[in-house]
PDB file of C-alpha atoms in Angstrom:
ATOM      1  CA  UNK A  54     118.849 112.816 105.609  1.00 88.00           C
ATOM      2  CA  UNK A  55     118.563 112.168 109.113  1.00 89.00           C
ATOM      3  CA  UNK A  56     115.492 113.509 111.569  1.00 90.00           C
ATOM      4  CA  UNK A  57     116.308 114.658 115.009  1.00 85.00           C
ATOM      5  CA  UNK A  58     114.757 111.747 116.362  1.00 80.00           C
ATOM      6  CA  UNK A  59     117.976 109.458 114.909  1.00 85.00           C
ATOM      7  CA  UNK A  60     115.754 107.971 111.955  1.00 89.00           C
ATOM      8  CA  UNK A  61     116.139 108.743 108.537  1.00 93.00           C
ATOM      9  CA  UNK A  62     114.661 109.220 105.200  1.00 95.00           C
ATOM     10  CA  UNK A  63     116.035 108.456 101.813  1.00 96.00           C
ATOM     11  CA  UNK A  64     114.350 110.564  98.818  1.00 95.00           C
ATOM     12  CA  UNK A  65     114.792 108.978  95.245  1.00 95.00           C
ATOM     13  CA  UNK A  66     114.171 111.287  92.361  1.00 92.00           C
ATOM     14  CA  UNK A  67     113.101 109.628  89.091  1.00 90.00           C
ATOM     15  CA  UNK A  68     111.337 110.725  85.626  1.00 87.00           C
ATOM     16  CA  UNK A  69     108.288 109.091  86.487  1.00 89.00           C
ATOM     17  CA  UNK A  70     107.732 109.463  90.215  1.00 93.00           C
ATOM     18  CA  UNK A  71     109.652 110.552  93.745  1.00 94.00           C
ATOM     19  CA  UNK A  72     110.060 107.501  96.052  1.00 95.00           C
ATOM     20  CA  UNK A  73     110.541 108.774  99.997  1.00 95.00           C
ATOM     21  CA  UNK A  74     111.719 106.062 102.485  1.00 95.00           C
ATOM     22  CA  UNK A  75     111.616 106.234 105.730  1.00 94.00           C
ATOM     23  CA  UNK A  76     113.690 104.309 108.339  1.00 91.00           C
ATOM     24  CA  UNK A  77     114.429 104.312 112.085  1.00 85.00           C
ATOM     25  CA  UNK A  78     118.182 104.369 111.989  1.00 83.00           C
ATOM     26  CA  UNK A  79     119.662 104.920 115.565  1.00 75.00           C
ATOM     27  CA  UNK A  80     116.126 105.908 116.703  1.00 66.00           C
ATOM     28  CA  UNK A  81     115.288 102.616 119.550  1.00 69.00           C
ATOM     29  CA  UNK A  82     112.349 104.854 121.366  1.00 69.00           C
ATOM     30  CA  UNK A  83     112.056 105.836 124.607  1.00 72.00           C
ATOM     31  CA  UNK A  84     109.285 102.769 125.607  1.00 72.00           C
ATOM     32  CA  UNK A  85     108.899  99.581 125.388  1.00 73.00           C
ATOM     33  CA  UNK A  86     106.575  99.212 122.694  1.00 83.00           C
ATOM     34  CA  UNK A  87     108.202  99.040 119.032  1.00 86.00           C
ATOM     35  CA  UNK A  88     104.909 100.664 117.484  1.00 87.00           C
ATOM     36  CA  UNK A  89     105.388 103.970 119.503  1.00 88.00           C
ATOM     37  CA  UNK A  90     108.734 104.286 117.891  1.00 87.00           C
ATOM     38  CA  UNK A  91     107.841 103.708 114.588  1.00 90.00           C
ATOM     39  CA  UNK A  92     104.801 105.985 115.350  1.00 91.00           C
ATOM     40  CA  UNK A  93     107.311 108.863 116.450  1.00 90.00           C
ATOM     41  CA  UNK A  94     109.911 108.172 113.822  1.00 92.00           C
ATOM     42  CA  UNK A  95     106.963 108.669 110.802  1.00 93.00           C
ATOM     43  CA  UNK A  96     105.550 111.486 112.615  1.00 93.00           C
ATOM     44  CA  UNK A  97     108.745 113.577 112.260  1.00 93.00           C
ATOM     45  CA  UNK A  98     109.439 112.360 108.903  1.00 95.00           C
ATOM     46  CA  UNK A  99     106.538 114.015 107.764  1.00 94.00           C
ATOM     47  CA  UNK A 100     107.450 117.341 108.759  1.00 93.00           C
ATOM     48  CA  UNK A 101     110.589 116.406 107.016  1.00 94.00           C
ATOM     49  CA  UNK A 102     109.328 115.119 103.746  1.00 93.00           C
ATOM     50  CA  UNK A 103     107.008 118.463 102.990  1.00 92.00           C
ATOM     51  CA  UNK A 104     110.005 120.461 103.873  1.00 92.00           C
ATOM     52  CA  UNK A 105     111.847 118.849 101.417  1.00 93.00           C
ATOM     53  CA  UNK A 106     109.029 119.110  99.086  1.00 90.00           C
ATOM     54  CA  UNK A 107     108.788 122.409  99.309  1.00 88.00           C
ATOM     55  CA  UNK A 108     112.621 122.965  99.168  1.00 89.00           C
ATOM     56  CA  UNK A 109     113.317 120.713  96.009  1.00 89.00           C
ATOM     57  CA  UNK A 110     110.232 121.676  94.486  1.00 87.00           C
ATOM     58  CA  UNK A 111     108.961 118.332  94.104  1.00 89.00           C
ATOM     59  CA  UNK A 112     105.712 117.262  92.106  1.00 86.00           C
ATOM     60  CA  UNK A 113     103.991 114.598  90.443  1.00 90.00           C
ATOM     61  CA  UNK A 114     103.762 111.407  91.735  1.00 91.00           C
ATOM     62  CA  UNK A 115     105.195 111.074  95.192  1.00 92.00           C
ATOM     63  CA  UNK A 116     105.707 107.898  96.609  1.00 94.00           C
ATOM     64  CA  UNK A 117     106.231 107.924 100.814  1.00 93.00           C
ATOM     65  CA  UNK A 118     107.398 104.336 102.139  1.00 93.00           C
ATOM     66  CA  UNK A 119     106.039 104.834 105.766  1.00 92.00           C
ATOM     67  CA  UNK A 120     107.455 102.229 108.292  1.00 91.00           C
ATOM     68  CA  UNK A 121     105.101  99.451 108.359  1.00 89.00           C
ATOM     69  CA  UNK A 122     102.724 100.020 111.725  1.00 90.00           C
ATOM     70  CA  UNK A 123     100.402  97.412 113.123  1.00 88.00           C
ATOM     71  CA  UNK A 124      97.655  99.796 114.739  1.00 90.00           C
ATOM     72  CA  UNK A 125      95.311 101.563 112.626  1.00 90.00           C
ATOM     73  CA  UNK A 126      94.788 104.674 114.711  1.00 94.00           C
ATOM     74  CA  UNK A 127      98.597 104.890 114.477  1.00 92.00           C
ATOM     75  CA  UNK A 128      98.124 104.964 110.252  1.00 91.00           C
ATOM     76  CA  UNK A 129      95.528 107.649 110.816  1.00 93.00           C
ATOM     77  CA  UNK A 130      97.840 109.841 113.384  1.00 95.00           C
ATOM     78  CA  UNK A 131      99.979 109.691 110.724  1.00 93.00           C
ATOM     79  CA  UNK A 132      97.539 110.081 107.305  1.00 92.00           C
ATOM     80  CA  UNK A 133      96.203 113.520 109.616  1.00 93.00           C
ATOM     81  CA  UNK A 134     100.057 114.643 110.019  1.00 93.00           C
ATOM     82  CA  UNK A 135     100.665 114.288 106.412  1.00 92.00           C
ATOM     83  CA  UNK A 136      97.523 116.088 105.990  1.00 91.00           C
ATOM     84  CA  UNK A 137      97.822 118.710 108.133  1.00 91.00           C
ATOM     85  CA  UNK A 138     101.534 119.461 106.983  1.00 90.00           C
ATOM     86  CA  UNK A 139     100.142 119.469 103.062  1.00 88.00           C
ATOM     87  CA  UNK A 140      97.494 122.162 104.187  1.00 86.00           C
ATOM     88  CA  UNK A 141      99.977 124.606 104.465  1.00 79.00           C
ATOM     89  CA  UNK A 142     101.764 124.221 101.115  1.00 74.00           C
ATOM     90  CA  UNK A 143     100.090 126.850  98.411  1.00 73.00           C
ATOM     91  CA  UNK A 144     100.291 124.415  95.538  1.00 74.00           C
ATOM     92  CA  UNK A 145      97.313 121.724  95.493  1.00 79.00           C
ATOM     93  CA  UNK A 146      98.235 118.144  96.212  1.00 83.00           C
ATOM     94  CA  UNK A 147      96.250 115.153  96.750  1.00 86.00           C
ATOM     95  CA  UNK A 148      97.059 112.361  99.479  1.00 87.00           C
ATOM     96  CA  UNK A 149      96.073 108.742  99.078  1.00 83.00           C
ATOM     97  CA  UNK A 150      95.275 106.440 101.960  1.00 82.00           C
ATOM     98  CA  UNK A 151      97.576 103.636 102.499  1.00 79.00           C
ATOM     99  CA  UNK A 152      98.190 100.750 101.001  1.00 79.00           C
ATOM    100  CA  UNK A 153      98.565  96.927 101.897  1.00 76.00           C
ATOM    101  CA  UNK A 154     102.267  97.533 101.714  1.00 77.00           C
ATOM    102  CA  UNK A 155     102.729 101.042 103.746  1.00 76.00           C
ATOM    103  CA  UNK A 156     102.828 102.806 100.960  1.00 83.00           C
ATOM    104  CA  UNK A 157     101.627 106.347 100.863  1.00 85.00           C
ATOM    105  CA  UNK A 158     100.991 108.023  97.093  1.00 85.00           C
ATOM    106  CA  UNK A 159     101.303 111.863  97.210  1.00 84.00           C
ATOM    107  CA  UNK A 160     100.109 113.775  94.130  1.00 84.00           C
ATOM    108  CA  UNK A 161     101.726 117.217  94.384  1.00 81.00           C
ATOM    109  CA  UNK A 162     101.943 120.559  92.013  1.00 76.00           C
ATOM    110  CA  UNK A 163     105.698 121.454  91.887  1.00 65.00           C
ATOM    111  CA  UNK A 164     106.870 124.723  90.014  1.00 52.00           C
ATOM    112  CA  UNK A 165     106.874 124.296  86.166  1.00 42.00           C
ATOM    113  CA  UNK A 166     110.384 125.913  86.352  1.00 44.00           C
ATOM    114  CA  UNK A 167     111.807 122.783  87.636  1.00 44.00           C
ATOM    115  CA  UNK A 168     115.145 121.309  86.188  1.00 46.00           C
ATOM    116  CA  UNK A 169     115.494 117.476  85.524  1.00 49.00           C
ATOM    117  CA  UNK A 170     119.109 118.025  85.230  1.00 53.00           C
ATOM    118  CA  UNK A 171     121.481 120.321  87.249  1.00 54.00           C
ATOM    119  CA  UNK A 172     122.897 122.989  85.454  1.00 57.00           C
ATOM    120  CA  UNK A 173     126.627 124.263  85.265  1.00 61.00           C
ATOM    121  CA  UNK A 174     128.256 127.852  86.905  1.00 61.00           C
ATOM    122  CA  UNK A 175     127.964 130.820  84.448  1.00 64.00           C
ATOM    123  CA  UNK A 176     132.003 131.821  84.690  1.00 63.00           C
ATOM    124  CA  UNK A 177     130.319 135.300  83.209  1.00 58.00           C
ATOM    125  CA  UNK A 178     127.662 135.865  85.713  1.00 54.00           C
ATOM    126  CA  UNK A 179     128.502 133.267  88.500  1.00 57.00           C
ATOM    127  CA  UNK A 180     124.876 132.311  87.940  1.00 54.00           C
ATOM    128  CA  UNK A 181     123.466 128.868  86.712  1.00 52.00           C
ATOM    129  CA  UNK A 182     123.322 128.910  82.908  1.00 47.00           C
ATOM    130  CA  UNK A 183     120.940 126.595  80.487  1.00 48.00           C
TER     131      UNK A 183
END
């Protein structure tokens, strides 16, 4: 799904875990300096990524594949965004620093109503049906 920025992130549903990746797309920045639009592109794919947590009731293992960034303050920016976006979500979660690779694992409390599969129209009720 694309941000407003022009990047873009790609979410991956499996059995096991969620993988989120995130990529600049048309996004080139508005400076010079490549890190500041990576740093801006991951920035508003967080607010993205909880959204979409929240909307596809995501939970277990979450996987976020944040653009690789160079500057460890910029990591941190990001870690606190994640953080601070998380804070307001009622169900409990747990965020892992990152790793060597960029990688960001999310631990997250989804409903226990959740379907692995979608369902089909009721033609009785014009609900969803088991």
């Amino acid at each position: 799904m694309w941000l407003k920025s022009g990047g873009y992130i790609v979410i991956n549903q499996t059995e096991a875990l969620v993988a989120i990746d995130i990529n600049t797309g048309k996004y080139v920045g508005k400076t010079a300096r490549l890190e500041d639009t990576i740093v801006k592109t991951n920035c508003d794919a967080v607010k993205e990524i909880v959204r979409q947590i929240r909307l596809r009731d995501l939970g277990g293992i979450i996987v976020v594949d944040f653009i690789d960034m160079d500057e460890r303050k910029n990591r941190q920016k990001v870690m606190q965004a994640l953080e601070e976006a998380m804070k307001s979500d009622r169900a409990p979660s747990k965020i892992l620093q990152f790793n060597d690779f960029g990688l960001s694992p999310l631990l997250a409390n989804g409903s226990s109503n959740r379907w692995s599969e979608p369902c089909t129209p009721c033609p009785y009720a014009m609900r969803r049906a088991l």
